[in-house]
Amino acid sequence: MGPVTALAADATIQVAQAETDKVTSDNPFFHKWNTRFGVPPYDAIKPEHFKPAYEKAMADHLAEIKSITDNKDAPTFANTIDALEKSGQMLGTVARVFGSLTASNTNDQLQKIQREMAPVMAAHSNAINLNAALFARIDALYAQRDSLKLTKEQARVLERYHTEFVRAGAKLEGKDRERMATVLQRLAVLSTQFSQNVLADEKEYKLVLTSESDLAGLPEFVRAAAAQAAKERGEDGKYVITLSRSSIEPFLTFSANRALREQAWKAWVARGDNGDAQDNNAIIKEIVQLRIERANLLGYKTFADYKLADTMAKTPQAATDLLLQVWEPAKVRAAEEKDDLAKMAASEGQNIEIAPWDWYYYAEKVRKAKYDLNEEEIKPYFQLDKMMEAVFFTANQLFGVTFHELKDVPRYHPDVKVYEVKDKSGQHVAVFYSDNFARPSKRSGAWMSSLREQEKLSGKVTPIIMNNNNFAKGAEGQPTLLSFDDANTLFHEFGHGLHGMLSNVTYPQLSGTSVLRDFVEFPAQLLEHWVEQPEILQRFAVHYKTGEPIPKALLDKILAAQTFNQGFATVSFTSSALVDMAYHSLTDAKDLDPDTFERKELAKLGMPKEIVMRHRSPHFSHIFSGDGYSAGYYSYMWAEVLDADGFDAFTEAGNIFDPKLAKKLYEEIYSAGGSKDPMEAYIAFRGRAPKVEALLRNRGLLGTGSRVN
Ligand SMILES: [Zn+2]
């Protein structure tokens, strides 16, 4: 090699080095964060930082795994499980921050990275989950588990690692192992595409209202939120209805314009189902087929069998039995409700057959007539800020924690609020991010996520927890007003939030919400019960103009109306859960056509034609954008058996903040993460196993052809 070439090569190396230096020097993921409590420096994080950060984090992780498998010493809990628990920390951080942005404030650049990273991340997981040398060490420890003198928590960690590795395919060999890796990688790509398609359909759609006849029936709060949505979408001075639940449901509830209701409703239920580039049907078919193959490779007949094996319910049959126990009485109740709606329409001279886009509208009128209650009357009492005070108050009364707003920490959007959480003695417990508003760059729904999980293995690591909602923001200078349902959602997500914030375990594997899927909704749904209590409402449901607490008469009416429309709610939920289970009970999906399949399954169930599934297949993100709730949508109902029965304990004690019960709740549930068997934990809290009656009673389904014995 001549001197000139050598010099050029050298220069190239120097340039490359300089670029690497630049990437590392500007990239916040390559440095320790000096922010308060180590929160992510969102103000310094740019989309282009993620790929280099992911690459470094994955390389570090693989090196850590290699040092475990290269260890010549016989496997011990410390050199294998502790080491595994401490590995991949940078990757966890990068993925959690990335996930928070792609879910809550995404853009084209982030979405592109998300698509590119999905198969890479899946391949990375496979490299670890299907690592034979690593599994051999875990398997050896598992075989000797009784003689290792493990603490209770360590025993559970080891058991979870073993279970999860086996379920990921660690026992597979040769071609099967390769095929599993390919299947998982393809599934990661498909589920990313699925969620991006739904988001695109939600983002593109806007129903623009301009004339008084377009706005007919809409009360002031719906108009104000629609005006705000219009402003955000460049339609200043007009009104926009979007496909976000908190925008479209009020519209369907109040719009007197039947043609517009039909138009909006049809767009809503057609998300992901429009035969265009964003259509999800082909994706569903491929996902279901690959999941069957995945289950078969692991020795299960169906994906539902595979999924349910690692849950409280244990079998698809047990979950389905519960759903059907609710389904029949719910249908009976829904039919009664429909008759009421038809009568109401007739009384207004509308001799129509109730269509799905009429349900919300006439239900609201029936509610007004039956309970002298209407949403417009309720809403001024449910200010978002006051309801936030209410969740904080509830957490304080139960668990002694206090919340202190932090104004000086970086956030990814100005609407996000951040709080420091302290315990009774003023000690730091957690940081809590609250992101309550809908925006076009945010996915729909409501969820909890973590930016850092609690653990004690690597020193005292405190959690950073985030709640997301999709409330329609009030107009400028006006408070955001919630529906009672919205207030419920706020408490629900905060319940998940507390599960993360109060976590007090040693091992990351068991931290916070890392529990079995059909248990994870319990702490969230349990908290919803407090929003219905007069003690909470009299204090925090105050009128946004007068500051007057909600009148007793109105409160009584709200509580009396709790079982109203529960036939509808139960049918729309339960049908979704049963269709989910049907997809995942297939043994072959080569000829699956999701639209036809969904229609046939619903016909088999006797689905009332006036009600639609809460989530139709082409936008059923719970089950198709990721694995989380696949063959697991039933979990909400499963957990409701626990929360309905569990809250009764407080009612029976005659004190919704009963200190003894609250202490047990903290010890057994909210602080315990996945460290305990869920049923044992429940029984330790409640003093006995759960009963289903409380659920049926709360939904008003007892005595409506119920098959409860
Ligand atoms: Zn939940």
XYZ file of C-alpha atoms and ligand atoms in Angstrom:
710
model
C 0.000 0.000 0.000
C 1.473 3.363 -1.108
C 1.822 6.261 1.280
C -0.975 8.298 -0.326
C -3.535 5.528 0.067
C -2.381 4.895 3.599
C -2.873 8.522 4.430
C -6.330 8.557 2.863
C -7.331 5.442 4.772
C -5.989 6.999 7.914
C -7.987 10.170 7.264
C -11.134 8.099 6.732
C -10.538 6.413 10.031
C -10.071 9.772 11.678
C -13.298 11.100 10.153
C -15.132 7.986 11.258
C -13.657 8.385 14.725
C -14.696 12.030 14.811
C -18.226 11.100 13.790
C -18.389 8.428 16.454
C -17.111 10.962 18.970
C -19.753 13.413 17.875
C -22.471 10.779 18.156
C -21.314 9.872 21.638
C -20.606 13.390 22.837
C -23.982 14.845 21.797
C -25.975 11.749 22.527
C -27.556 11.856 25.982
C -27.776 8.062 26.063
C -23.983 7.864 26.168
C -23.739 9.861 29.386
C -24.980 9.678 32.927
C -27.982 11.977 33.281
C -27.541 14.880 35.659
C -31.233 15.683 35.706
C -33.203 15.713 38.962
C -33.839 12.131 40.093
C -32.183 10.995 36.863
C -35.278 11.604 34.722
C -34.774 11.441 30.943
C -33.345 14.684 29.503
C -36.152 14.960 26.954
C -35.011 18.443 25.941
C -31.681 17.038 24.731
C -32.911 13.767 23.198
C -33.341 13.828 19.427
C -34.698 11.118 17.124
C -31.260 10.570 15.573
C -29.870 9.597 18.980
C -31.892 6.410 19.188
C -30.227 4.193 16.614
C -26.662 4.667 17.874
C -27.957 4.305 21.430
C -29.790 1.098 20.589
C -26.706 -0.294 18.849
C -24.417 0.412 21.789
C -26.999 -0.831 24.300
C -27.556 -4.101 22.427
C -23.817 -4.685 22.058
C -23.302 -4.053 25.795
C -26.153 -6.388 26.626
C -24.761 -9.197 24.461
C -21.317 -8.725 26.012
C -22.866 -9.023 29.478
C -24.670 -12.204 28.472
C -21.460 -13.584 26.994
C -19.600 -13.010 30.225
C -22.296 -15.042 32.013
C -22.105 -17.944 29.573
C -18.292 -17.801 29.341
C -17.974 -18.160 33.104
C -16.052 -21.382 33.814
C -17.513 -21.624 37.312
C -20.580 -23.769 37.845
C -23.777 -21.732 37.676
C -24.829 -20.045 40.905
C -27.744 -17.756 41.573
C -25.304 -14.837 41.823
C -23.207 -15.525 38.709
C -26.230 -16.303 36.550
C -29.526 -14.844 37.792
C -28.182 -11.749 39.558
C -25.930 -11.139 36.565
C -28.869 -11.499 34.175
C -30.953 -9.157 36.293
C -28.226 -6.528 36.123
C -27.705 -6.891 32.378
C -29.223 -4.784 29.627
C -29.756 -1.668 31.741
C -28.907 0.782 28.975
C -31.139 -1.083 26.559
C -34.032 -0.892 29.009
C -33.553 2.843 29.369
C -33.315 3.501 25.627
C -36.348 1.332 24.864
C -38.488 2.883 27.600
C -37.709 6.454 26.558
C -38.223 5.567 22.900
C -41.513 3.858 23.742
C -42.727 6.904 25.665
C -42.139 9.108 22.625
C -43.562 6.791 19.962
C -46.719 6.351 22.062
C -47.289 9.907 23.268
C -45.645 12.321 20.862
C -44.496 10.563 17.739
C -43.481 11.858 14.323
C -42.455 10.465 10.933
C -38.816 10.176 11.917
C -39.591 8.229 15.098
C -42.067 5.999 13.266
C -39.448 5.138 10.685
C -36.975 4.196 13.415
C -39.719 2.175 15.099
C -40.310 0.148 11.927
C -36.584 -0.374 11.435
C -35.948 -1.319 15.046
C -38.846 -3.779 15.477
C -37.141 -6.733 13.723
C -33.721 -5.766 15.114
C -35.041 -5.755 18.677
C -36.860 -9.040 18.117
C -33.626 -10.568 16.804
C -31.833 -9.237 19.856
C -34.380 -10.795 22.222
C -34.082 -14.067 20.335
C -30.296 -13.985 20.681
C -30.822 -14.040 24.446
C -34.036 -16.029 24.893
C -32.853 -18.760 22.538
C -29.271 -18.815 23.843
C -28.648 -22.498 24.638
C -25.644 -21.944 26.916
C -27.527 -19.367 28.950
C -30.600 -21.529 29.286
C -28.452 -24.509 30.325
C -27.275 -22.496 33.344
C -30.820 -21.405 34.263
C -32.082 -24.935 33.788
C -29.322 -26.362 35.993
C -30.144 -23.891 38.767
C -33.828 -24.619 38.419
C -33.178 -28.343 38.828
C -31.343 -27.662 42.113
C -33.692 -24.924 43.287
C -34.678 -26.637 46.534
C -31.100 -26.937 47.714
C -29.949 -23.415 46.806
C -31.195 -21.809 50.061
C -32.956 -19.068 48.146
C -35.086 -16.358 49.690
C -38.765 -16.467 48.730
C -38.242 -13.668 46.246
C -35.172 -15.316 44.720
C -37.075 -18.569 44.317
C -39.790 -16.733 42.458
C -37.269 -14.909 40.228
C -35.646 -18.202 39.275
C -38.998 -19.816 38.613
C -40.064 -16.855 36.417
C -36.815 -16.907 34.427
C -37.134 -20.604 33.820
C -40.784 -20.344 32.785
C -40.186 -17.373 30.519
C -37.187 -18.919 28.785
C -39.046 -22.165 28.165
C -42.062 -20.233 26.873
C -39.820 -18.170 24.582
C -38.501 -21.386 23.023
C -35.219 -21.982 24.878
C -35.730 -25.752 24.782
C -36.085 -25.810 20.992
C -33.266 -27.128 18.889
C -32.017 -26.963 15.320
C -34.575 -26.021 12.678
C -37.327 -25.410 15.235
C -35.184 -22.894 17.064
C -34.410 -21.072 13.825
C -38.038 -21.076 12.814
C -39.100 -19.678 16.200
C -36.643 -16.822 15.796
C -38.008 -16.041 12.335
C -41.618 -16.196 13.522
C -41.002 -13.855 16.461
C -39.149 -11.393 14.301
C -41.925 -11.327 11.716
C -44.546 -10.894 14.462
C -42.674 -7.858 15.765
C -42.757 -6.276 12.307
C -46.458 -7.031 11.839
C -47.577 -5.677 15.189
C -45.677 -2.423 14.654
C -47.343 -2.056 11.277
C -50.731 -2.808 12.823
C -50.473 -0.035 15.393
C -49.062 2.472 12.927
C -51.991 1.781 10.580
C -54.525 2.412 13.340
C -52.759 5.612 14.348
C -52.706 6.789 10.731
C -56.446 6.188 10.330
C -57.147 8.022 13.573
C -54.891 10.895 12.649
C -56.254 11.401 9.155
C -59.914 11.468 10.015
C -61.689 14.635 10.980
C -65.392 15.371 10.834
C -65.527 19.114 10.260
C -68.672 20.817 11.503
C -69.507 24.264 10.248
C -73.249 24.968 10.223
C -75.737 25.121 13.088
C -77.425 22.001 11.715
C -74.079 20.178 11.951
C -73.874 21.234 15.581
C -77.476 20.458 16.483
C -77.816 19.063 19.990
C -74.173 19.546 20.966
C -73.822 21.160 24.384
C -71.286 23.849 25.128
C -68.575 21.517 26.459
C -68.654 19.365 23.311
C -68.513 22.463 21.116
C -65.605 23.879 23.116
C -63.576 20.668 22.836
C -64.423 20.401 19.110
C -63.335 24.015 18.570
C -60.049 23.246 20.328
C -59.535 20.115 18.188
C -60.246 22.215 15.088
C -57.657 24.754 16.119
C -55.028 22.036 16.599
C -55.799 20.706 13.130
C -55.660 23.965 11.224
C -59.443 24.420 11.009
C -59.562 27.513 13.183
C -63.060 28.846 13.764
C -64.718 25.522 12.892
C -65.457 22.424 14.950
C -63.735 19.070 14.526
C -64.747 15.639 15.789
C -61.930 13.086 15.816
C -61.851 9.339 16.282
C -60.455 9.655 19.796
C -62.959 8.073 22.205
C -63.239 11.269 24.246
C -64.181 13.213 21.110
C -66.471 10.797 19.306
C -68.436 9.392 22.236
C -69.776 12.790 23.354
C -70.609 13.545 19.723
C -72.578 10.306 19.351
C -74.240 11.019 22.689
C -75.533 14.477 21.834
C -75.631 15.041 18.090
C -79.231 15.362 16.956
C -78.066 15.003 13.360
C -78.635 11.311 12.690
C -76.883 11.329 9.309
C -73.726 12.799 10.839
C -73.876 10.342 13.722
C -73.987 7.510 11.221
C -71.101 8.969 9.240
C -68.889 9.439 12.309
C -69.774 6.053 13.785
C -68.973 4.268 10.541
C -65.562 5.931 10.334
C -64.896 5.003 13.948
C -65.605 1.304 13.587
C -63.809 1.132 10.229
C -60.376 2.098 11.533
C -57.887 -0.277 9.931
C -60.631 -1.720 7.735
C -60.804 0.576 4.727
C -59.259 -1.568 2.004
C -56.446 0.946 1.578
C -52.714 0.917 2.313
C -53.525 1.094 6.037
C -55.905 -1.875 6.037
C -55.074 -4.366 8.797
C -56.949 -7.482 7.642
C -54.043 -9.180 5.892
C -51.835 -8.366 8.872
C -54.314 -9.993 11.275
C -54.417 -13.166 9.209
C -50.652 -13.448 9.175
C -50.352 -12.652 12.894
C -52.910 -15.313 13.844
C -51.250 -17.910 11.613
C -47.787 -17.187 12.999
C -49.080 -17.345 16.558
C -50.528 -20.791 15.887
C -47.168 -21.875 14.554
C -45.441 -20.402 17.591
C -47.765 -22.313 19.930
C -47.318 -25.539 17.938
C -43.529 -25.267 18.106
C -43.852 -25.126 21.892
C -46.151 -28.118 22.013
C -49.491 -26.339 22.419
C -52.474 -26.938 20.185
C -53.565 -23.314 20.058
C -52.119 -19.929 20.903
C -54.800 -19.515 23.576
C -53.636 -22.748 25.248
C -50.094 -21.401 25.187
C -51.010 -17.952 26.522
C -53.369 -19.102 29.264
C -50.911 -21.679 30.626
C -49.051 -18.821 32.337
C -52.024 -16.974 33.865
C -54.252 -17.188 36.918
C -57.038 -18.623 34.755
C -54.661 -21.353 33.470
C -56.924 -22.561 30.612
C -58.929 -20.878 27.830
C -61.940 -22.798 29.137
C -61.761 -21.206 32.583
C -61.564 -17.726 31.063
C -64.339 -18.460 28.570
C -66.569 -19.854 31.322
C -66.378 -16.578 33.195
C -67.097 -14.584 30.028
C -70.123 -16.718 29.193
C -71.405 -16.460 32.734
C -71.609 -12.709 32.152
C -72.555 -12.844 28.462
C -76.030 -14.352 28.709
C -77.424 -12.029 31.417
C -75.773 -9.091 29.668
C -77.597 -9.883 26.427
C -80.898 -10.060 28.279
C -80.211 -6.715 29.923
C -79.103 -5.158 26.603
C -82.360 -6.252 24.960
C -84.317 -4.510 27.736
C -82.190 -1.425 27.268
C -82.829 -1.450 23.528
C -86.586 -1.537 24.091
C -86.255 1.526 26.297
C -84.306 3.310 23.567
C -86.870 2.438 20.899
C -89.684 3.699 23.153
C -87.804 6.912 23.718
C -87.296 7.414 19.987
C -90.982 6.682 19.335
C -92.020 9.149 22.030
C -90.156 11.778 20.025
C -92.013 10.780 16.903
C -89.033 8.870 15.493
C -90.298 5.519 14.381
C -86.864 4.147 13.704
C -85.169 0.876 14.327
C -82.386 1.585 16.793
C -79.074 1.465 14.897
C -75.640 1.331 16.541
C -75.159 5.070 15.904
C -78.404 5.754 17.781
C -77.504 3.902 20.955
C -75.453 6.587 22.719
C -77.913 9.286 21.692
C -81.078 7.656 22.974
C -79.342 6.086 25.960
C -78.491 9.584 27.112
C -82.152 10.589 26.763
C -83.343 7.521 28.647
C -80.813 8.198 31.363
C -82.125 11.729 31.643
C -85.705 10.497 31.858
C -85.079 7.594 34.235
C -82.622 9.195 36.584
C -83.228 12.845 35.752
C -79.536 12.870 34.917
C -77.644 14.180 31.954
C -74.022 14.368 31.029
C -74.140 18.111 30.550
C -75.286 18.559 34.119
C -72.567 16.267 35.502
C -69.597 17.452 33.539
C -69.137 20.927 35.083
C -68.402 19.138 38.365
C -65.620 16.995 36.965
C -62.655 19.265 36.393
C -59.514 17.412 35.418
C -57.357 19.329 37.915
C -59.741 18.551 40.761
C -59.905 14.879 39.770
C -56.101 14.771 39.822
C -56.313 16.102 43.385
C -58.820 13.344 44.059
C -56.499 10.539 42.915
C -53.648 12.024 44.933
C -55.923 12.310 47.976
C -57.039 8.696 47.607
C -53.435 7.503 47.372
C -52.580 9.606 50.391
C -55.432 8.295 52.538
C -54.673 4.695 51.626
C -50.901 4.637 51.469
C -49.673 7.888 53.024
C -47.919 9.161 49.881
C -47.896 12.824 48.836
C -47.408 14.410 45.399
C -45.354 17.545 44.722
C -45.248 19.120 41.290
C -41.802 19.491 39.723
C -41.702 22.424 37.347
C -38.033 22.257 36.469
C -37.671 18.846 34.831
C -37.524 18.296 31.063
C -40.603 16.896 29.347
C -41.447 15.913 25.774
C -44.541 18.115 25.534
C -45.578 21.229 27.493
C -48.865 19.565 28.546
C -47.044 16.904 30.566
C -46.966 17.425 34.339
C -44.357 15.840 36.578
C -44.563 15.127 40.314
C -42.268 13.925 43.030
C -43.889 11.277 45.212
C -42.903 11.128 48.877
C -43.853 8.775 51.666
C -45.213 9.624 55.132
C -41.778 10.468 56.450
C -40.967 12.705 53.486
C -38.666 10.184 51.810
C -38.507 10.120 48.013
C -40.599 7.265 46.591
C -40.997 7.901 42.870
C -41.375 10.402 40.061
C -44.758 10.506 38.342
C -45.412 11.836 34.810
C -48.997 12.716 33.984
C -49.865 13.237 30.311
C -53.631 13.646 30.121
C -54.480 15.176 26.756
C -55.277 13.807 23.321
C -53.110 15.040 20.465
C -52.652 13.869 16.873
C -49.181 12.527 17.672
C -50.493 10.284 20.482
C -52.001 6.852 20.152
C -55.555 6.429 21.404
C -56.550 4.825 24.676
C -55.113 5.218 28.139
C -52.117 3.445 29.647
C -49.413 3.361 32.280
C -45.765 2.876 31.455
C -42.486 3.183 33.270
C -39.360 5.155 32.459
C -37.450 3.420 35.234
C -38.502 0.463 37.355
C -38.049 0.085 41.085
C -35.438 -2.402 42.312
C -32.810 -2.833 45.017
C -30.352 -5.171 43.345
C -28.297 -2.311 41.840
C -28.626 -0.029 44.870
C -31.837 1.786 45.757
C -33.443 2.429 42.375
C -36.681 4.433 42.619
C -39.320 4.204 39.900
C -40.292 6.786 37.282
C -43.865 6.087 36.247
C -46.030 7.604 33.538
C -49.790 7.784 32.998
C -51.316 8.648 29.639
C -54.927 9.546 28.940
C -56.640 10.978 25.881
C -58.937 13.622 27.317
C -60.183 16.354 25.021
C -58.474 19.503 26.242
C -60.674 22.377 27.311
C -60.569 25.583 25.286
C -57.904 28.115 26.155
C -58.481 29.614 29.576
C -61.186 27.032 30.295
C -60.801 24.036 32.580
C -60.809 20.566 31.043
C -64.050 18.888 32.051
C -64.311 15.125 32.269
C -67.199 12.756 31.923
C -67.736 10.383 34.815
C -66.276 7.630 32.585
C -63.187 9.757 31.985
C -62.796 10.203 35.742
C -62.971 6.426 36.067
C -60.246 6.037 33.450
C -58.093 8.540 35.327
C -58.403 6.476 38.522
C -57.831 3.243 36.580
C -54.514 4.322 35.072
C -53.481 5.836 38.368
C -54.104 2.434 39.965
C -51.581 0.929 37.549
C -49.382 3.913 38.321
C -49.451 3.179 42.064
C -48.627 -0.455 41.349
C -45.426 0.823 39.719
C -44.695 3.668 42.143
C -45.201 1.725 45.381
C -43.279 -1.329 44.201
C -40.888 -2.498 46.916
C -39.022 -5.557 45.687
C -35.367 -6.434 45.220
C -35.371 -7.932 41.744
C -36.204 -6.031 38.527
C -37.881 -9.169 37.169
C -40.625 -8.808 39.796
C -40.952 -5.043 39.850
C -44.301 -3.214 39.842
C -46.673 -4.393 37.145
C -44.521 -7.423 36.226
C -47.292 -9.796 37.275
C -49.406 -12.363 35.469
C -51.521 -10.746 32.761
C -54.928 -11.521 34.233
C -53.850 -10.093 37.594
C -52.362 -6.846 36.304
C -55.733 -5.073 35.950
C -56.708 -5.749 39.546
C -54.808 -2.854 41.220
C -56.066 -0.528 38.452
C -59.704 -1.549 38.529
C -59.770 -1.640 42.310
C -58.837 2.037 42.470
C -61.805 2.943 40.224
C -64.126 2.158 43.133
C -62.945 5.201 45.069
C -64.103 7.653 42.395
C -67.646 6.455 43.064
C -67.524 7.220 46.778
C -69.472 10.171 48.197
C -66.478 11.043 50.441
C -64.397 11.662 47.321
C -67.045 13.260 45.140
C -68.352 15.727 47.732
C -64.834 16.953 48.200
C -63.472 17.061 44.659
C -66.473 17.197 42.330
C -66.936 20.958 42.574
C -68.540 23.149 39.934
C -65.933 24.847 37.781
C -67.763 28.173 37.808
C -69.278 28.405 41.281
C -66.880 26.193 43.245
C -69.969 24.571 44.820
C -69.617 20.876 45.672
C -71.801 18.529 43.711
C -75.348 18.644 45.160
C -76.344 15.591 47.160
C -79.338 14.986 44.911
C -77.155 14.937 41.792
C -74.629 12.690 43.488
C -77.356 10.256 44.509
C -78.595 10.213 40.950
C -75.107 9.498 39.571
C -74.691 6.606 41.982
C -78.184 5.274 41.324
C -77.426 5.328 37.598
C -74.286 3.216 38.001
C -75.893 0.093 36.597
C -77.546 2.022 33.770
C -76.556 0.863 30.258
C -74.449 -1.941 31.709
C -76.059 -4.420 29.318
C -74.572 -2.410 26.464
C -71.179 -1.979 28.142
C -70.942 -5.645 29.095
C -71.991 -6.865 25.653
C -69.520 -4.628 23.853
C -66.664 -5.670 26.148
C -67.464 -9.363 26.403
C -67.970 -9.811 22.664
C -64.468 -8.391 22.110
C -63.024 -10.783 24.683
C -64.822 -13.779 23.165
C -63.745 -12.905 19.616
C -60.166 -12.509 20.869
C -60.389 -15.991 22.382
C -61.928 -17.362 19.164
C -59.093 -16.056 16.974
C -56.538 -17.576 19.276
C -58.336 -20.896 19.595
C -57.931 -21.548 15.855
C -55.687 -24.403 14.824
C -55.325 -23.113 11.265
C -55.644 -19.586 9.880
C -54.460 -20.102 6.324
C -57.866 -19.101 4.941
C -58.747 -16.609 7.658
C -60.675 -13.570 6.511
C -60.987 -11.402 9.635
C -64.140 -9.548 8.541
C -65.990 -12.794 7.837
C -64.570 -14.493 10.902
C -65.643 -11.661 13.179
C -69.153 -11.638 11.686
C -69.532 -15.415 12.037
C -68.276 -15.512 15.612
C -70.615 -12.707 16.620
C -73.531 -14.460 14.929
C -72.705 -17.640 16.867
C -72.792 -15.661 20.093
C -76.068 -13.991 19.181
C -74.540 -10.514 19.209
C -77.271 -7.852 19.307
C -77.090 -6.029 15.984
C -77.416 -2.608 17.617
C -74.155 -3.037 19.506
C -70.647 -3.219 18.128
C -67.593 -4.817 19.745
C -65.736 -2.350 21.952
C -62.763 -2.942 19.655
C -63.397 -4.436 16.227
C -60.604 -6.685 14.916
C -58.910 -4.252 12.470
C -58.141 -1.795 15.295
C -58.051 -4.201 18.250
C -54.626 -2.979 19.345
C -54.807 -4.803 22.670
C -54.475 -8.118 20.882
C -52.742 -7.350 17.579
C -50.246 -4.576 18.251
C -48.024 -6.638 20.463
C -48.579 -9.735 22.487
C -49.784 -8.174 25.702
C -53.496 -8.901 25.749
C -53.699 -11.473 22.947
C -55.955 -14.283 24.169
C -55.985 -12.026 27.205
C -58.620 -9.344 26.724
C -60.719 -11.370 29.169
C -58.225 -10.240 31.836
C -60.252 -7.132 32.600
C -63.274 -9.250 33.481
C -61.131 -11.735 35.368
C -59.647 -8.921 37.419
C -63.103 -7.436 37.934
C -64.082 -10.510 39.921
C -61.201 -9.554 42.224
C -61.775 -5.796 42.327
C -65.526 -5.995 42.894
C -65.077 -8.566 45.630
C -61.985 -6.805 46.980
C -63.599 -3.394 47.347
C -66.450 -5.009 49.256
C -63.891 -5.593 52.010
C -63.700 -1.815 52.526
C -67.480 -1.469 52.375
C -67.871 -4.244 54.918
C -65.309 -2.528 57.180
C -67.459 0.615 57.007
C -64.470 2.764 56.059
C -63.240 3.241 52.508
C -59.793 4.044 53.905
C -59.765 1.369 56.602
C -56.119 1.478 57.760
C -55.813 -2.243 58.458
C -57.110 -3.201 55.023
C -55.055 -0.477 53.344
C -51.945 -1.839 55.019
C -52.663 -5.350 53.751
C -53.435 -3.974 50.320
C -50.082 -2.236 50.282
C -48.160 -5.242 51.532
C -49.831 -7.946 49.491
C -50.684 -6.124 46.278
C -49.392 -2.617 45.512
C -45.848 -3.020 46.855
C -45.465 -6.713 46.084
C -45.034 -6.591 42.305
C -44.722 -10.127 40.982
C -43.052 -11.457 44.135
C -46.116 -13.432 45.254
C -48.506 -15.908 43.754
C -51.476 -13.692 42.804
C -54.195 -15.867 44.284
C -52.255 -16.287 47.543
C -51.704 -12.528 47.649
C -55.402 -11.872 47.090
C -56.434 -14.297 49.811
C -53.885 -12.768 52.207
C -55.478 -9.359 51.567
C -59.121 -10.428 51.558
C -59.011 -13.279 54.029
C -60.696 -15.646 51.571
C -60.886 -16.536 47.865
C -62.832 -14.169 45.544
C -66.498 -14.668 44.659
C -68.114 -13.614 41.371
C -71.352 -12.249 42.901
C -70.011 -8.762 43.588
C -69.174 -8.316 39.890
C -72.645 -9.357 38.772
C -74.270 -7.150 41.381
C -72.163 -4.100 40.436
C -73.077 -4.517 36.788
C -76.723 -4.951 37.672
C -76.745 -8.404 36.115
C -78.055 -10.416 39.028
C -81.596 -11.574 38.437
C -81.626 -11.085 34.661
C -81.627 -14.682 33.571
C -78.289 -15.022 35.319
C -76.924 -18.532 35.508
C -75.129 -18.009 38.784
C -75.582 -20.799 41.267
Zn -55.618 -1.245 32.768
